[in-house]
Short mmCIF file of N, CA and C in Angstrom, two decimals:
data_model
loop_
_atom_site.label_atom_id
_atom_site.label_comp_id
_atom_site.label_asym_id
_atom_site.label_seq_id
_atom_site.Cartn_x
_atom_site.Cartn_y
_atom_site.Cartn_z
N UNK A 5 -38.67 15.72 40.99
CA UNK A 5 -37.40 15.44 40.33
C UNK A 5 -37.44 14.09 39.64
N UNK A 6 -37.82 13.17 40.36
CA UNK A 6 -38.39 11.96 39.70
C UNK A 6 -39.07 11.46 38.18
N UNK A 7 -40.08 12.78 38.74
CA UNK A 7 -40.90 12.75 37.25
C UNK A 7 -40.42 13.31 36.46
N UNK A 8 -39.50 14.55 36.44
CA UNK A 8 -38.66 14.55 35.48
C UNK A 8 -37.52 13.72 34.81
N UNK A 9 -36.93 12.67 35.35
CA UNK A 9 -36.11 12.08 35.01
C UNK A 9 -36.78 10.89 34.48
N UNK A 10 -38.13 10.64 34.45
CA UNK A 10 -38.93 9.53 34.03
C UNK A 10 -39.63 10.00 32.39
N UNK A 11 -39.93 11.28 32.62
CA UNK A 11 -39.79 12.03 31.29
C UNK A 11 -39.61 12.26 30.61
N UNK A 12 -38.09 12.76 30.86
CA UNK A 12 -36.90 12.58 30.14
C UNK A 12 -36.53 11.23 29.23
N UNK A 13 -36.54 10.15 30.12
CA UNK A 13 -35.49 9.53 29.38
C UNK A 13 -37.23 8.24 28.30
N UNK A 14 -38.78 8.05 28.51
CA UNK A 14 -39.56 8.29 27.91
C UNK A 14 -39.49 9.28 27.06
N UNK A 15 -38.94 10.67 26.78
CA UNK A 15 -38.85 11.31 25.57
C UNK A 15 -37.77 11.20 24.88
N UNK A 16 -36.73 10.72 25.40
CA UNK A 16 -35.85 9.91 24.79
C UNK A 16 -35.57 8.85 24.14
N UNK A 17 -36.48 7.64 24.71
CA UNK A 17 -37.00 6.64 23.84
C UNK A 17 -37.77 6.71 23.11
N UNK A 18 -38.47 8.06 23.27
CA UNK A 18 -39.62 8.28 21.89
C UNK A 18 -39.01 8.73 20.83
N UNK A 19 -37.82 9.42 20.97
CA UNK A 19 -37.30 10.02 20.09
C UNK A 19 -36.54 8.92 19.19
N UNK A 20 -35.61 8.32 19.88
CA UNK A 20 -34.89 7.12 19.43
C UNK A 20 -35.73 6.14 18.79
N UNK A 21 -36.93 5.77 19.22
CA UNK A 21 -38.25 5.14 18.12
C UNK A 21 -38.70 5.74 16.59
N UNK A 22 -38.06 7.28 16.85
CA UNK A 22 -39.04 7.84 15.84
C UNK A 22 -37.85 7.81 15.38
N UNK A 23 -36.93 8.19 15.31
CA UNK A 23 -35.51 7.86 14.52
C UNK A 23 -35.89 6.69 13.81
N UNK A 24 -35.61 5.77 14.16
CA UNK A 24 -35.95 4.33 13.39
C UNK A 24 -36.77 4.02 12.89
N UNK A 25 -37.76 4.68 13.01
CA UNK A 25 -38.91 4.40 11.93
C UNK A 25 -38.54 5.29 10.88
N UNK A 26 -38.22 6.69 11.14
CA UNK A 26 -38.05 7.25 9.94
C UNK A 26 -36.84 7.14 9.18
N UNK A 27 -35.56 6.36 9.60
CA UNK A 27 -34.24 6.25 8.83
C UNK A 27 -34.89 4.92 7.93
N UNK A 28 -35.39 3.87 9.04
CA UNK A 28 -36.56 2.73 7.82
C UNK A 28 -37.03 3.44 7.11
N UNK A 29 -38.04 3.97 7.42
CA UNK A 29 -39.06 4.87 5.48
C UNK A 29 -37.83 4.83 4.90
N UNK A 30 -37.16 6.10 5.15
CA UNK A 30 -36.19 6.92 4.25
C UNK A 30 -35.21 5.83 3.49
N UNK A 31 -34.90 4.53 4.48
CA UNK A 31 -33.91 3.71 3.71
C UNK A 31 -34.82 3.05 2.28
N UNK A 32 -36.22 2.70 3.22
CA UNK A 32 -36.98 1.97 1.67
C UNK A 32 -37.28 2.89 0.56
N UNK A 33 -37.65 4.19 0.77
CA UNK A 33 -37.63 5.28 -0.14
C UNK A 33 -36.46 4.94 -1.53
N UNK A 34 -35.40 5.69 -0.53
CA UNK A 34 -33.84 5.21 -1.52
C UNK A 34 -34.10 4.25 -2.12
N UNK A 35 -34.28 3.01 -1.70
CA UNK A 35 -33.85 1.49 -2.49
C UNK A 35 -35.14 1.69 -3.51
N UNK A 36 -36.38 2.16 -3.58
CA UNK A 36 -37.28 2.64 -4.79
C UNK A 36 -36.71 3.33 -5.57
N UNK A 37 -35.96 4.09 -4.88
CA UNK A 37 -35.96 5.30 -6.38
C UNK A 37 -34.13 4.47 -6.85
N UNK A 38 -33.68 4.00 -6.25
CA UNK A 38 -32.18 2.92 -6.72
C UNK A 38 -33.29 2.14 -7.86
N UNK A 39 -33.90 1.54 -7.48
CA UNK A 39 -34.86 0.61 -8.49
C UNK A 39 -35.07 1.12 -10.06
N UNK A 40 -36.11 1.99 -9.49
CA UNK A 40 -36.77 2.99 -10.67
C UNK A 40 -35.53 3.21 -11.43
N UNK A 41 -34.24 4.25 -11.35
CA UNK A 41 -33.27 4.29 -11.72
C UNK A 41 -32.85 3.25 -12.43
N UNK A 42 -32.40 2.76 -12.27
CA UNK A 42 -32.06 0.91 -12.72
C UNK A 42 -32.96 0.92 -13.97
N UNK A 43 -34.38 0.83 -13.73
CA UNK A 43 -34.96 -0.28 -14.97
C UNK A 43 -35.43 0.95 -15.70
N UNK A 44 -35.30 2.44 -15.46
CA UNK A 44 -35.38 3.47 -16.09
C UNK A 44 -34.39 2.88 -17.12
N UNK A 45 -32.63 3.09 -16.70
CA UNK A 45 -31.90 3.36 -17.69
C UNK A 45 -31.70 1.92 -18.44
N UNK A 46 -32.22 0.70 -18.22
CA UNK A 46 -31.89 -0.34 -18.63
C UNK A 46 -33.04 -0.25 -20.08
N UNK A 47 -34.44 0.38 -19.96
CA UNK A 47 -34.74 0.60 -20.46
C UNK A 47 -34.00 1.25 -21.46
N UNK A 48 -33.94 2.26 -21.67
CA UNK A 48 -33.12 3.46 -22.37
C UNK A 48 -32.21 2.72 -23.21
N UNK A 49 -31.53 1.88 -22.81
CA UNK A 49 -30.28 1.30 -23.24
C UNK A 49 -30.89 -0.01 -24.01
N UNK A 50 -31.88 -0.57 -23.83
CA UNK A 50 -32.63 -1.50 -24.62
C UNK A 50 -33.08 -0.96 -26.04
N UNK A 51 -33.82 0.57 -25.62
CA UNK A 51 -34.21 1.20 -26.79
C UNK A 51 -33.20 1.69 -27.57
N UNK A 52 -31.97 2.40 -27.16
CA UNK A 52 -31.11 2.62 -28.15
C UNK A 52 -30.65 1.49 -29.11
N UNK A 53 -30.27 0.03 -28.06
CA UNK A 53 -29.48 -1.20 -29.06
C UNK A 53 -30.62 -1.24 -30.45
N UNK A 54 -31.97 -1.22 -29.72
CA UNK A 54 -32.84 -1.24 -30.75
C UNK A 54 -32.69 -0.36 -32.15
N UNK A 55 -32.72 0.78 -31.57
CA UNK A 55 -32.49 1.84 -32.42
C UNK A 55 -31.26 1.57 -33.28
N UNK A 56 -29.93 1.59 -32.82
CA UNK A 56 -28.75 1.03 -33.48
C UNK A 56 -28.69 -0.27 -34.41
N UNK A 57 -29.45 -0.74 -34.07
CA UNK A 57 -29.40 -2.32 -34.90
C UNK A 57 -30.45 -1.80 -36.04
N UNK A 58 -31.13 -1.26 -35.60
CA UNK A 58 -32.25 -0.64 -37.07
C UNK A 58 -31.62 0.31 -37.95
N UNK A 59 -30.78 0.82 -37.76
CA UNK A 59 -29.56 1.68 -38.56
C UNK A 59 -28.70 1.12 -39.54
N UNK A 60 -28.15 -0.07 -38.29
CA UNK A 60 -27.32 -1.04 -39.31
C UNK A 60 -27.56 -1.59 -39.82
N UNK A 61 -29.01 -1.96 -39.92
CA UNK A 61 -29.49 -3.18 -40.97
C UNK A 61 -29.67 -2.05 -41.97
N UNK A 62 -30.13 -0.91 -41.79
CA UNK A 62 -30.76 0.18 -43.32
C UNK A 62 -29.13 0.51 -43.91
N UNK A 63 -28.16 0.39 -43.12
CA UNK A 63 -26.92 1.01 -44.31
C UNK A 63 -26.46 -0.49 -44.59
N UNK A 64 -26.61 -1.72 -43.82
CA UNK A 64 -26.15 -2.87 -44.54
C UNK A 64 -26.98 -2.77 -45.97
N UNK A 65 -28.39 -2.66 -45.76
CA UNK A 65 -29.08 -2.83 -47.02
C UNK A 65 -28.64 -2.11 -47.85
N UNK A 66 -28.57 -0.56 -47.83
CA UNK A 66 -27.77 0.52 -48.90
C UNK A 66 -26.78 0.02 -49.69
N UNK A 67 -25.81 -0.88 -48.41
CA UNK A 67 -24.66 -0.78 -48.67
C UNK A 67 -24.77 -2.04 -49.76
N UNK A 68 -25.34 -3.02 -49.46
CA UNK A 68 -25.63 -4.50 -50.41
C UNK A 68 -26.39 -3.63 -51.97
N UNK A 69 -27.40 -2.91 -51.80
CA UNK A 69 -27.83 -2.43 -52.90
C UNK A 69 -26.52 -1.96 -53.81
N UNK A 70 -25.72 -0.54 -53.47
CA UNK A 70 -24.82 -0.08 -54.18
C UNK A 70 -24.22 -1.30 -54.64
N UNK A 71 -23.73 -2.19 -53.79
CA UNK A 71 -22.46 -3.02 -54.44
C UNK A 71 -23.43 -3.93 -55.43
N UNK A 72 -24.41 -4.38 -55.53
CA UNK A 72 -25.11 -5.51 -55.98
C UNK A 72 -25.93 -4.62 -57.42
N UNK A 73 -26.18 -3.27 -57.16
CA UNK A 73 -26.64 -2.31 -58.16
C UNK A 73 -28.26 -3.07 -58.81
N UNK A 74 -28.89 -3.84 -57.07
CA UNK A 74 -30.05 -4.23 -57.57
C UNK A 74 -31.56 -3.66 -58.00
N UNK A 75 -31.12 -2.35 -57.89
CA UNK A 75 -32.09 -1.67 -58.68
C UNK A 75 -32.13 -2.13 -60.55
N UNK A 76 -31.37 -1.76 -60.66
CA UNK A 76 -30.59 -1.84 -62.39
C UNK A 76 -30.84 -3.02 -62.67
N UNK A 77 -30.26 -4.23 -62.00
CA UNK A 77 -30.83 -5.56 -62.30
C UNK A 77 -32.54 -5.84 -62.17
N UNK A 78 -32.92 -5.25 -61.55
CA UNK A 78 -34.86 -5.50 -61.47
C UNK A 78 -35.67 -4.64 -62.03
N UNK A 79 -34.75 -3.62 -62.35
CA UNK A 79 -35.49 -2.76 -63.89
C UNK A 79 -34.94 -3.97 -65.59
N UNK A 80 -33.90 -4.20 -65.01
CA UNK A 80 -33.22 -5.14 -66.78
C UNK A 80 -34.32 -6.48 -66.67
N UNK A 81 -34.96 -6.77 -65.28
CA UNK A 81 -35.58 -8.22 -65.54
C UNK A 81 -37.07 -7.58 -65.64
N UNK A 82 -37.73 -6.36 -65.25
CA UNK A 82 -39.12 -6.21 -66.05
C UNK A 82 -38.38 -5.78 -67.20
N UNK A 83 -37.78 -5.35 -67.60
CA UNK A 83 -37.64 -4.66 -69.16
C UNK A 83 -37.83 -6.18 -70.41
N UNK A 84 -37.05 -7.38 -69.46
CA UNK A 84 -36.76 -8.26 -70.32
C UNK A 84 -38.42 -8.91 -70.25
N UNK A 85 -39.02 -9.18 -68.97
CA UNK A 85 -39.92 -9.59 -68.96
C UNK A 85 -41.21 -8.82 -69.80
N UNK A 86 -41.02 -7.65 -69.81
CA UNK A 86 -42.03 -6.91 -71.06
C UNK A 86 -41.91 -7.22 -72.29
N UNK A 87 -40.63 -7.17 -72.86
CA UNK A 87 -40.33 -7.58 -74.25
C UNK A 87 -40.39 -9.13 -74.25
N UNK A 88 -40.86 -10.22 -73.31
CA UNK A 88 -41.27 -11.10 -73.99
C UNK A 88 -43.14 -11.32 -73.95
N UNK A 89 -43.61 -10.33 -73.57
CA UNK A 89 -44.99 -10.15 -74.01
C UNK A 89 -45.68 -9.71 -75.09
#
């Protein structure tokens, strides 16, 4: 009877050991993939501003061309610059 109750509560502390080691893994697991997550989407969000700011500079430029109509002006300055050759 003894040795059963010595058994017992040794497989009980084994158990309660192995609990805690494995809720540890499992907690450091989580806080990796919390991580990864993180500099995944921070990424993502770096590349879009990127992306967005490269947009706005191509319709600022459009937009400066139309109003400035600097095509037309840098065809009128070779045209002028040919006719003085």
């Amino acid at each position: 009877m003894i040795t059963q109750v010595i058994l017992a509560a040794g497989m009980l502390s084994a158990l309660f050991i192995l609990f805690l080691v494995v809720s540890k893994a499992a907690g450091g697991i989580d806080n990796s993939l919390y991580k990864l997550e993180y500099m995944v989407r921070k990424e993502c969000d770096i590349k879009l501003e990127a992306l967005e700011t490269k947009y706005k500079a191509k319709a600022a430029d459009k937009k400066f061309d139309e109003f400035y109509n600097t095509k037309r002006i840098a065809e009128n300055i070779q045209k002028a610059a040919d006719s003085n050759e």
